[in-house]
C-alpha positions as a printed Julia matrix, in Angstrom:
705×3 Matrix{Float64}:
    0.0     0.0     0.0
    1.47    3.41   -0.94
    1.73    6.28    1.54
   -1.37    7.99    0.14
   -3.57    4.98    0.84
   -1.95    4.57    4.27
   -2.69    8.15    5.29
   -6.22    7.94    3.9
   -6.88    4.87    6.04
   -5.49    6.59    9.15
   -7.61    9.69    8.56
  -10.73    7.64    7.89
  -10.22    5.54   11.01
   -9.68    8.61   13.21
  -12.74   10.35   11.81
  -14.91    7.3    12.23
  -13.69    6.74   15.77
  -14.36   10.34   16.81
  -17.84   10.4    15.4
  -18.77    6.86   16.33
  -17.93    7.11   20.02
  -21.21    8.51   21.24
  -23.33    7.38   18.27
  -22.43    3.7    18.71
  -23.87    3.8    22.21
  -26.92    5.7    21.02
  -27.72    3.25   18.22
  -27.0     0.24   20.37
  -29.61    1.37   22.9
  -32.13    3.02   20.6
  -35.19    1.26   19.18
  -34.02    1.23   15.6
  -36.7     0.31   13.04
  -34.92   -2.63   11.47
  -36.57   -4.77    8.79
  -39.13   -6.23    8.56
  -40.57   -3.59   10.89
  -39.66   -0.9     8.36
  -42.68    0.14    6.3
  -41.6    -0.2     2.71
  -43.29    2.08    0.16
  -45.42    0.17   -2.34
  -47.83    1.22   -5.04
  -51.51    0.66   -4.34
  -53.24   -1.9    -6.51
  -56.82   -1.55   -7.67
  -58.97   -4.6    -8.42
  -62.37   -5.0    -9.99
  -65.15   -6.92   -8.28
  -63.82  -10.22   -9.65
  -60.29   -9.64   -8.35
  -58.79   -8.57  -11.69
  -56.03   -5.96  -11.45
  -57.19   -2.87  -13.33
  -54.94   -0.07  -12.07
  -52.24    1.11   -9.7
  -51.88    4.31   -7.76
  -48.39    5.64   -7.68
  -46.8     8.99   -7.21
  -43.03    8.96   -7.46
  -42.8     5.48   -6.03
  -43.73    2.22   -7.7
  -42.87   -0.87   -5.71
  -44.05   -4.45   -5.54
  -42.62   -6.7    -2.82
  -41.7   -10.17   -4.12
  -39.85  -13.23   -2.88
  -36.5   -12.74   -4.59
  -35.41  -16.28   -3.73
  -37.53  -17.34   -6.7
  -35.61  -15.1    -9.1
  -33.24  -16.78  -11.56
  -29.56  -16.59  -10.58
  -28.78  -14.26  -13.47
  -30.87  -11.49  -11.9
  -29.43  -11.78   -8.4
  -25.87  -12.24   -9.64
  -26.06   -9.22  -11.95
  -26.87   -6.93   -9.02
  -24.18   -8.45   -6.79
  -21.54   -8.16   -9.5
  -22.51   -4.57  -10.22
  -22.82   -3.28   -6.67
  -20.99   -5.48   -4.14
  -18.81   -8.36   -5.38
  -17.75   -9.22   -1.83
  -21.31   -9.3    -0.54
  -21.08  -12.86    0.75
  -17.67  -12.27    2.42
  -18.05   -9.03    4.44
  -20.07   -8.47    7.61
  -21.97   -5.42    6.45
  -19.12   -2.96    5.96
  -16.21   -3.19    3.49
  -13.13   -1.51    5.0
  -11.41   -1.52    1.61
  -14.34    0.29    0.11
  -14.36    2.85    2.9
  -10.62    3.53    2.5
  -10.95    3.97   -1.26
  -13.87    6.32   -0.83
  -12.13    8.27    1.92
   -9.04    8.78   -0.22
  -11.15   10.05   -3.13
  -13.01   12.44   -0.86
   -9.84   13.75    0.84
   -8.01   14.37   -2.41
  -10.99   16.03   -4.09
  -11.93   18.23   -1.14
  -15.54   17.07   -1.29
  -17.67   14.03   -0.47
  -17.93   12.32   -3.87
  -17.92    8.6    -3.15
  -19.62    6.39   -0.63
  -18.03    2.97   -0.81
  -21.22    1.41    0.53
  -22.01   -2.28    0.52
  -25.41   -3.64   -0.45
  -26.21   -3.83    3.26
  -25.26   -0.2     3.8
  -27.25    0.91    0.78
  -30.31   -0.84    2.15
  -29.86    0.82    5.54
  -29.44    4.23    3.91
  -32.53    3.94    1.71
  -34.94    1.89    3.83
  -33.98    2.59    7.44
  -32.29    5.97    7.63
  -34.14    7.38    4.62
  -31.27    9.86    4.4
  -29.39   10.58    1.17
  -27.01   13.16    2.61
  -23.26   12.49    2.31
  -22.06   13.38    5.78
  -19.66   11.61    8.07
  -22.34   11.28   10.74
  -24.7     9.56    8.31
  -21.95    7.18    7.14
  -21.22    6.2    10.74
  -24.89    5.6    11.44
  -25.1     3.56    8.27
  -22.09    1.41    9.19
  -23.34    0.71   12.72
  -26.78   -0.32   11.53
  -25.35   -2.38    8.67
  -23.29   -4.47   11.09
  -26.3    -4.84   13.37
  -28.41   -5.87   10.38
  -25.9    -8.51    9.26
  -25.92  -10.08   12.71
  -29.68  -10.35   12.69
  -30.46  -11.54    9.16
  -29.02  -13.95    6.61
  -27.3   -12.75    3.47
  -30.16  -14.04    1.33
  -32.69  -12.1     3.4
  -30.65   -8.89    3.2
  -30.33   -9.31   -0.56
  -34.1    -9.76   -0.79
  -34.66   -6.57    1.21
  -32.28   -4.68   -1.03
  -33.75   -5.96   -4.3
  -37.19   -4.89   -3.12
  -36.12   -1.33   -2.27
  -33.3    -0.17   -4.55
  -34.2     2.59   -7.0
  -33.98    1.91  -10.75
  -35.29    5.19  -12.13
  -38.65    6.12  -13.71
  -40.22    5.96  -10.27
  -39.48    2.23   -9.98
  -38.31    0.99   -6.6
  -37.4    -2.69   -6.43
  -36.56   -5.22   -9.11
  -40.19   -6.19   -9.81
  -41.28   -2.6   -10.4
  -38.21   -2.07  -12.58
  -38.99   -5.13  -14.71
  -42.56   -3.95  -15.25
  -41.54   -0.33  -15.86
  -38.8    -0.98  -18.41
  -39.82   -4.28  -20.01
  -43.51   -4.91  -19.16
  -42.69   -8.26  -17.57
  -42.14   -9.8   -14.16
  -38.68   -9.9   -12.64
  -38.45  -13.69  -12.89
  -38.86  -13.36  -16.68
  -35.87  -11.05  -17.22
  -33.23  -12.17  -19.68
  -29.52  -11.84  -18.94
  -29.33   -8.76  -21.18
  -32.26   -7.14  -19.37
  -31.0    -8.08  -15.9
  -27.54   -6.62  -16.6
  -29.13   -3.43  -17.96
  -31.23   -2.94  -14.81
  -28.31   -3.72  -12.5
  -26.27   -1.13  -14.33
  -28.84    1.58  -13.65
  -28.47    1.52   -9.86
  -25.62    4.06   -9.39
  -27.3     6.67  -11.62
  -30.51    5.73  -13.47
  -30.67    9.03  -15.34
  -27.1     8.7   -16.61
  -27.12    5.03  -17.55
  -30.61    4.52  -18.95
  -30.02    5.48  -22.6
  -27.43    5.77  -25.34
  -23.8     4.72  -25.27
  -23.6     5.18  -21.53
  -26.25    2.49  -21.09
  -24.42    0.03  -23.32
  -21.06    0.76  -21.63
  -22.59    0.22  -18.21
  -24.19   -3.05  -19.34
  -20.81   -4.16  -20.64
  -19.29   -3.37  -17.24
  -21.9    -5.48  -15.42
  -21.53   -8.41  -17.8
  -17.74   -8.19  -17.49
  -17.98   -8.27  -13.71
  -20.29  -11.3   -13.88
  -17.77  -13.04  -16.14
  -14.89  -12.24  -13.76
  -16.85  -13.61  -10.8
  -17.56  -16.82  -12.7
  -21.33  -16.26  -12.93
  -21.4   -16.48  -16.74
  -19.12  -17.5   -19.59
  -17.48  -15.08  -22.0
  -19.75  -16.33  -24.77
  -22.9   -15.61  -22.77
  -21.57  -12.18  -21.85
  -20.91  -11.31  -25.48
  -24.32  -12.57  -26.62
  -26.12  -10.59  -23.9
  -24.22   -7.43  -24.8
  -25.22   -7.75  -28.46
  -28.88   -8.49  -27.65
  -31.33   -5.75  -28.59
  -33.41   -4.51  -25.67
  -37.11   -4.01  -26.34
  -38.26   -1.54  -23.73
  -41.97   -1.39  -22.98
  -43.78   -0.24  -19.87
  -46.56   -2.44  -18.46
  -50.02   -0.98  -19.25
  -50.89   -0.47  -15.57
  -47.67    1.53  -15.07
  -47.99    3.88  -18.01
  -48.72    7.28  -16.6
  -50.83    8.29  -19.54
  -52.82    5.08  -19.83
  -55.04    3.43  -17.28
  -57.98    1.05  -17.49
  -61.25    2.73  -16.46
  -59.31    5.98  -16.16
  -62.25    8.21  -15.27
  -63.47    5.82  -12.59
  -59.97    5.31  -11.15
  -59.24    9.03  -10.99
  -62.65    9.83   -9.46
  -62.01    7.14   -6.87
  -58.64    8.64   -5.99
  -59.85   12.21   -5.78
  -63.15   11.68   -3.97
  -62.53    8.72   -1.69
  -58.99    7.4    -1.4
  -56.64   10.37   -1.15
  -58.84   12.22    1.4
  -58.83    9.04    3.51
  -55.24    7.79    3.09
  -53.22   10.79    1.9
  -49.75    9.93    0.58
  -50.12    6.48    2.07
  -52.15    5.74   -1.05
  -48.91    5.78   -3.03
  -46.57    4.22   -0.47
  -48.38    1.74    1.74
  -49.06   -1.13   -0.63
  -52.83   -0.87   -0.25
  -55.04   -3.36   -2.03
  -58.24   -1.65   -3.13
  -61.11   -3.92   -4.06
  -63.71   -1.97   -6.0
  -67.25   -2.66   -7.21
  -66.43   -1.92  -10.85
  -66.85   -4.79  -13.29
  -64.05   -4.81  -15.89
  -66.25   -6.56  -18.45
  -69.12   -4.12  -18.0
  -66.7    -1.2   -18.14
  -65.39   -2.34  -21.51
  -68.95   -2.85  -22.73
  -69.86    0.69  -21.64
  -66.85    2.18  -23.42
  -67.62    0.19  -26.56
  -71.28    1.25  -26.53
  -70.32    4.92  -26.38
  -67.44    4.64  -28.86
  -69.37    2.65  -31.48
  -72.47    4.85  -31.31
  -70.73    8.23  -31.33
  -68.07    7.33  -33.83
  -67.66   10.44  -35.96
  -65.35   13.4   -35.57
  -67.15   16.3   -33.94
  -69.7    14.12  -32.16
  -70.9    15.41  -28.77
  -69.56   14.28  -25.42
  -71.21   11.43  -23.54
  -71.23    9.9   -20.09
  -72.55    6.66  -18.62
  -72.94    5.46  -15.04
  -74.25    2.03  -14.13
  -75.12    1.11  -10.56
  -76.8    -1.76   -8.72
  -79.74   -1.16   -6.37
  -77.22   -1.48   -3.51
  -75.1     1.34   -4.9
  -72.27   -0.73   -6.37
  -70.81    1.18   -9.33
  -70.38   -1.29  -12.16
  -69.27    1.04  -14.97
  -68.4     4.71  -15.41
  -67.62    6.51  -18.65
  -66.64   10.15  -18.16
  -66.15   11.15  -21.81
  -66.83    9.7   -25.24
  -63.04    9.41  -25.78
  -59.82    8.96  -23.81
  -61.11    6.01  -21.8
  -57.53    5.1   -20.81
  -55.87    8.52  -20.59
  -55.3     9.32  -16.92
  -54.18   12.86  -17.78
  -57.49   13.52  -19.53
  -59.39   11.89  -16.67
  -57.82   14.39  -14.29
  -59.62   17.09  -16.22
  -63.41   17.23  -16.52
  -65.41   14.08  -15.84
  -68.85   14.39  -17.45
  -70.15   11.56  -15.27
  -69.41   13.28  -11.96
  -68.52   16.95  -12.49
  -70.58   20.02  -13.1
  -74.21   19.31  -13.9
  -76.68   19.67  -16.75
  -80.45   19.92  -17.0
  -82.07   16.48  -17.12
  -85.2    17.5   -19.01
  -87.99   14.94  -19.03
  -85.76   12.29  -17.41
  -86.67   14.21  -14.23
  -90.44   13.79  -14.68
  -90.61   10.47  -12.8
  -89.78   12.27   -9.55
  -92.73   14.62   -9.89
  -94.95   11.66  -10.73
  -93.58    9.77   -7.73
  -94.35   12.72   -5.46
  -97.91   12.73   -6.85
  -98.29    9.0    -6.19
  -97.04    9.54   -2.63
  -99.78   12.14   -2.23
 -102.35    9.55   -3.29
 -102.94   10.93   -6.78
 -104.08    8.27   -9.23
 -102.42    7.76  -12.6
 -105.93    7.88  -14.0
 -105.96   11.63  -13.31
 -106.5    13.58  -16.52
 -105.15   16.86  -17.82
 -105.25   18.73  -21.08
 -102.09   18.35  -23.12
 -102.53   21.33  -25.4
  -99.57   23.65  -25.97
  -98.57   26.27  -25.09
 -100.34   26.42  -21.75
 -100.38   29.23  -19.26
 -100.19   28.01  -15.68
 -102.24   30.45  -13.68
 -101.05   29.28  -10.26
  -99.19   32.23   -8.65
  -96.65   29.83   -7.13
  -95.33   29.18  -10.64
  -95.22   32.81  -11.75
  -91.88   34.45  -12.43
  -90.56   37.98  -12.97
  -91.88   37.94  -16.54
  -95.37   36.83  -15.56
  -97.19   33.53  -15.58
  -95.36   30.34  -16.47
  -96.16   29.21  -20.01
  -94.52   25.84  -20.8
  -94.68   24.14  -24.19
  -94.49   20.57  -25.41
  -91.57   19.26  -27.43
  -91.72   20.59  -31.0
  -95.13   22.13  -30.29
  -96.93   18.77  -30.13
 -100.44   19.14  -28.77
 -102.52   16.49  -27.05
 -106.09   16.15  -25.95
 -107.1    15.33  -22.42
 -104.99   12.38  -21.35
 -104.23   10.55  -18.14
 -100.87   10.56  -16.36
  -99.79    7.21  -17.78
 -100.27    8.47  -21.34
  -98.66   11.82  -20.48
  -95.59    9.96  -19.18
  -95.44    7.63  -22.16
  -95.51   10.57  -24.59
  -93.56   12.93  -22.28
  -96.11   15.75  -22.32
  -94.65   18.83  -20.65
  -97.85   20.78  -20.18
  -99.5    17.94  -18.26
  -96.55   17.76  -15.88
  -96.62   21.53  -15.46
 -100.18   21.21  -14.17
  -99.32   18.16  -12.1
  -96.66   19.92  -10.04
  -99.15   22.63   -9.14
 -101.47   19.9    -7.83
  -98.68   18.23   -5.83
  -96.87   21.39   -4.77
  -93.29   22.16   -5.8
  -92.23   22.04   -2.15
  -93.16   18.36   -1.93
  -91.3    17.6    -5.16
  -88.24   19.45   -3.84
  -88.4    17.49   -0.59
  -88.54   14.2    -2.48
  -85.58   15.2    -4.63
  -83.55   15.93   -1.51
  -84.55   12.54   -0.11
  -83.24   10.98   -3.34
  -79.84   12.61   -2.92
  -80.14   15.71   -5.08
  -79.1    19.14   -3.85
  -79.44   22.74   -4.93
  -76.89   24.84   -6.74
  -75.59   26.66   -3.67
  -76.81   24.5    -0.79
  -78.21   21.1     0.09
  -81.73   22.48   -0.29
  -83.49   22.14   -3.63
  -85.4    25.3    -4.52
  -89.15   24.5    -4.69
  -89.87   25.84   -8.18
  -92.44   24.55  -10.63
  -89.89   24.0   -13.4
  -88.5    21.05  -11.41
  -91.17   18.99  -13.15
  -89.41   19.62  -16.48
  -85.88   18.91  -15.24
  -84.3    22.35  -14.82
  -82.16   21.34  -11.84
  -78.48   20.86  -12.73
  -77.59   17.21  -12.06
  -74.8    14.78  -12.93
  -75.18   11.3   -14.42
  -73.85    9.9   -11.14
  -76.62   11.62   -9.15
  -79.21   10.45  -11.64
  -77.88    6.89  -11.53
  -78.17    6.84   -7.75
  -81.75    8.12   -7.86
  -82.76    5.59  -10.52
  -80.97    2.86   -8.55
  -83.28    3.82   -5.68
  -86.22    3.18   -8.02
  -84.78   -0.21   -8.91
  -84.46   -0.82   -5.14
  -88.15    0.05   -4.66
  -87.52    3.3    -2.82
  -84.4     2.46   -0.84
  -81.72    5.08   -1.57
  -78.33    3.35   -1.77
  -75.02    4.66   -0.55
  -72.81    5.07   -3.62
  -70.28    2.25   -3.22
  -67.36    2.31   -5.64
  -65.22    0.39   -3.11
  -65.87   -2.92   -1.4
  -62.95   -2.8     1.0
  -59.28   -1.87    1.35
  -56.5    -3.99    2.82
  -53.0    -2.95    3.8
  -49.87   -4.63    2.5
  -50.18   -7.35    5.13
  -53.74   -8.21    4.13
  -55.33   -6.56    7.17
  -58.62   -4.75    6.71
  -58.2    -0.97    6.9
  -61.48    0.15    5.33
  -64.8    -1.57    4.9
  -66.52    0.98    2.69
  -70.14    1.87    3.38
  -70.36   -0.85    6.02
  -71.59   -1.25    9.51
  -69.26   -0.19   12.31
  -66.13   -2.32   12.13
  -64.94   -3.91   15.33
  -61.4    -2.91   16.21
  -60.26   -6.52   16.12
  -61.87   -7.21   12.76
  -59.12   -8.12   10.33
  -61.04   -9.74    7.49
  -62.87   -7.2     5.33
  -64.86   -9.95    3.67
  -66.73  -10.58    6.92
  -68.06   -7.04    7.1
  -71.75   -6.7     6.28
  -72.83   -3.71    4.22
  -75.37   -1.29    5.59
  -78.73   -1.05    3.92
  -79.73    2.14    2.14
  -82.39    4.35    3.65
  -86.0     3.72    2.66
  -87.04    7.16    1.4
  -90.17    6.22   -0.58
  -92.84    3.61   -0.02
  -92.08    0.49   -2.11
  -95.61    0.33   -3.46
  -95.41    3.92   -4.69
  -92.3     3.04   -6.69
  -94.03   -0.07   -8.05
  -96.85    2.15   -9.37
  -94.32    4.51  -10.95
  -92.4     1.62  -12.5
  -95.54    0.42  -14.26
  -95.85    3.82  -15.93
  -92.15    3.87  -16.87
  -92.31    0.45  -18.52
  -94.89    1.91  -20.91
  -92.32    4.53  -21.98
  -90.01    1.77  -23.21
  -92.69   -0.5   -24.59
  -94.7     2.07  -26.55
  -93.44    5.58  -25.86
  -90.43    7.78  -26.47
  -87.86    5.11  -25.49
  -88.61    2.12  -27.7
  -84.95    2.25  -28.72
  -84.05    1.04  -25.21
  -85.83   -2.29  -25.55
  -83.56   -5.24  -24.71
  -85.9    -8.21  -24.65
  -86.74   -8.03  -20.95
  -88.84   -5.72  -18.73
  -87.29   -2.24  -18.61
  -88.5     0.92  -16.88
  -87.04    4.22  -17.97
  -87.47    7.77  -19.15
  -86.02    9.86  -21.95
  -84.96   13.45  -21.45
  -84.34   16.18  -24.0
  -83.67   19.69  -22.76
  -84.6    22.98  -24.38
  -83.26   23.39  -27.93
  -81.77   19.86  -27.81
  -78.85   21.03  -25.68
  -78.75   17.83  -23.59
  -80.19   14.37  -24.14
  -80.62   11.6   -21.56
  -81.91    8.14  -21.1
  -82.21    6.77  -17.59
  -83.52    3.26  -17.12
  -83.43    0.21  -14.92
  -84.17   -3.45  -14.59
  -84.61   -4.95  -11.11
  -80.87   -5.76  -10.91
  -79.22   -2.68  -12.46
  -79.81    1.02  -13.16
  -77.93    2.86  -15.91
  -77.96    6.5   -17.0
  -76.63    7.88  -20.29
  -76.12   11.57  -21.06
  -74.83   13.31  -24.16
  -74.22   16.92  -25.12
  -71.58   19.25  -26.48
  -68.9    20.88  -24.39
  -69.35   24.57  -23.71
  -66.98   26.31  -26.11
  -65.17   29.63  -25.89
  -66.79   32.58  -27.6
  -65.3    34.63  -30.43
  -63.13   36.56  -27.99
  -61.38   33.3   -27.05
  -62.05   33.7   -23.35
  -63.91   31.06  -21.38
  -66.65   31.94  -18.92
  -68.01   34.94  -20.82
  -71.43   35.7   -22.2
  -70.09   34.89  -25.66
  -69.52   31.24  -24.78
  -71.22   28.82  -27.14
  -73.2    25.84  -25.87
  -73.83   24.01  -29.16
  -77.26   22.52  -29.74
  -77.77   19.02  -31.15
  -80.28   20.07  -33.81
  -80.65   21.89  -37.1
  -80.84   25.66  -37.37
  -79.42   28.41  -39.59
  -76.24   28.87  -37.53
  -73.85   25.91  -38.09
  -71.6    27.05  -35.24
  -74.42   26.98  -32.74
  -76.55   24.14  -34.13
  -74.95   20.77  -34.82
  -77.23   17.81  -35.49
  -75.61   14.45  -34.9
  -75.29   12.01  -37.8
  -77.9    14.05  -39.67
  -80.66   14.07  -37.05
  -81.94   16.21  -34.18
  -80.91   14.42  -31.0
  -83.45   13.34  -28.39
  -83.14   11.06  -25.4
  -84.81    8.32  -27.41
  -82.14    8.38  -30.11
  -78.44    8.02  -29.28
  -78.73    7.85  -25.46
  -81.3     5.05  -25.67
  -79.15    3.25  -28.25
  -76.04    3.48  -26.04
  -78.06    2.3   -23.05
  -79.43   -0.67  -24.96
  -76.04   -1.69  -26.39
  -74.47   -1.6   -22.93
  -77.26   -3.32  -21.04
  -77.5    -6.22  -23.48
  -73.89   -7.09  -22.68
  -74.03   -6.18  -18.99
  -76.99   -8.48  -18.41
  -75.68  -11.49  -20.31
  -76.14  -14.51  -18.08
  -78.36  -12.57  -15.66
  -81.83  -14.01  -15.13
  -84.73  -12.07  -16.6
  -86.61  -10.5   -13.69
  -90.02   -8.86  -13.64
  -91.02   -5.83  -11.63
  -93.32   -6.28   -8.61
  -97.01   -5.66   -9.15
  -98.43   -2.9    -6.9
 -100.7    -4.25   -4.23
 -102.77   -1.09   -4.32
 -103.02    2.0    -6.54
 -103.72    5.59   -5.48
 -107.39    6.42   -5.62
 -107.6    10.23   -5.82
 -108.42   10.98   -9.44
 -107.98   14.56  -10.54
 -110.3    15.54  -13.38
 -112.02   12.18  -13.65
 -113.61   11.29  -16.98
 -117.24   12.26  -17.3
 -119.79    9.61  -16.39
 -121.08    7.55  -19.29
 -124.31    8.81  -20.82
 -127.5     7.13  -19.61
 -128.81    4.18  -21.48
 -131.08    5.0   -24.38
 -134.76    4.59  -23.62
 -136.66    2.36  -25.94
 -140.43    2.52  -26.47
 -142.57    1.05  -29.19
 -143.79    3.34  -31.96
 -147.07    3.02  -33.63
 -145.81   -0.01  -35.51
 -144.43   -1.63  -32.35
 -140.77   -0.78  -33.09
 -138.46    0.81  -30.44
 -137.97    4.58  -30.74
 -134.52    6.24  -30.24
 -134.09    9.18  -27.86
 -131.47   11.97  -27.93
 -128.12   11.36  -26.14
 -127.69   13.44  -23.0
 -124.29   15.29  -22.8
 -123.14   15.66  -19.2
 -120.57   18.41  -19.59
 -118.91   17.31  -22.83
 -115.81   15.23  -23.23
 -112.76   15.73  -21.13
 -113.02   18.65  -18.7
 -114.32   16.67  -15.75
 -116.12   19.6   -14.11
 -119.64   18.99  -15.49
 -120.09   22.38  -17.1
 -119.16   21.53  -20.65
 -117.16   24.74  -21.15
 -113.77   23.3   -22.15
 -113.04   21.08  -25.09
 -109.97   19.12  -26.02
 -107.56   20.51  -28.56
 -106.29   17.75  -30.85
């Protein structure tokens, strides 16, 4: 050894001794978090209801803990050759490495080299969590490394290291690295791939691409050859092999299965509950989404709205218990997590629901005992003379869609044909306050508060709502009046398989460790089941013979179309006993000519024909209604979603409301017959009791056809 090395060793020993004196005692007595007590950061994994992995949550850390004893020798040996050839000989600290590093640092005047063993690197990254290059940290590292070696076997320490070392691109651990760089598991790595990954460890940014990457791989393969791990021929073949880099789909930042659902889950439920632990604690999140149904929903939207310039669309499907089975937040970008972090049309904002909101007014009427046999005039336009409906511009004067006029019809027919003017009269009979109360019971809220404003236009769907809110309300109809808790999550386990969250469940006992034993709470019964059964009968007519025949799927369906003023929004909301699904479509609000969003010049394009092509945009050559594209999307999705599900019928009401508003006039009396002179019966004049249709016996009003 030359004099330089000798003096470097003396200086290093003195420095270590001075610093280590007190710290050795401290670390010997302190409760040091040694493995496996150390909580290792891991990405969260998201599963669908069948246990299929659909996504991961990661921030800057992606890690999957594996049993590295099952790795092929080429993977383990590549890392040892690259980072610590004497790993199996030293006891945690390599004095030769320390001396070499000390000499480099003394001669350069700065701390440039560490000389750490694999054991020391593990301590630095997993225990100390300290990347500083100070003498104090190096002493702490050495003390803990020796302590670690005395407690665990070499194979166990190597496993700990391989599960924590950083490989770049946010990948911590050999399994995450294999998935991130090559879209495969670590036990599938070739020699060329293993040597490449091992070469990244000192500086992933420097050695990941170009000539530096190939030179580093050559260094690792050369070290493996020198240590006798591989032959020269194998080393040469591995160096010449072409690497095909590809990131696993679940780890691509810009792509994610069910992206809108996964991002909504993170933002609304998981991050507020777990914080950064979501990215580091190895959580296993078992959701209620069905991967097959999700793909069917995306396909239904994509195949129906398949032309450039088509409007946006959203779909939410939910069981009567609130389990979210599918969520589409846009007609495109189903797998783009960056897009999903923008606007989600299924959950954000709100649009008018139009006639898809009428069932709630009808339900409120049924709850008040009003019979569906009640009759109203369907002529249009109609002035509603009830002061409660008057506005600043005078009396409310609603119109039917496209000016269609009807005679005097009952509520079942008015629902089947979606007659606005009948529903305008109906809400005055029920009272807008009662409709508002029912809407609040069904989970809707006002624009600025939880209270829904009791206005007459609620009957025609002027409250801003989201497809998610509508799906929950229609799921309550499928559940016969029991409002479900929205349940996108079944339960969450930590990395050790212990239950940490039983979502929407009864109070969990502190000792409960198995999430699968937790029983879900029932939703709140907000409407009488029989009242919903009566409503459902009316809504089945809409699909069988009304505005939603396009939603027929060969089994009983109840539902309602919705088309807002000027065809701005179109909806179809429907349900079978096992599943409720809501579809919305409409254009995005666009910036006005001045190019600034949020101004009075903003354009909200209409899905119909008119003279202004910028403002009016029919879809595939037609004016859009809820019975067109939304019903078609709904039908295409539900046919797939219900494959293999038994056909179920809706319950028959055991009684029907009896209060008939504007009952039909009584039938005319029977004609009297008396013999004439020749013994033949003589006809008498019919007696008109008030004329057809006004129900008040005075014969003043006639139907307009």
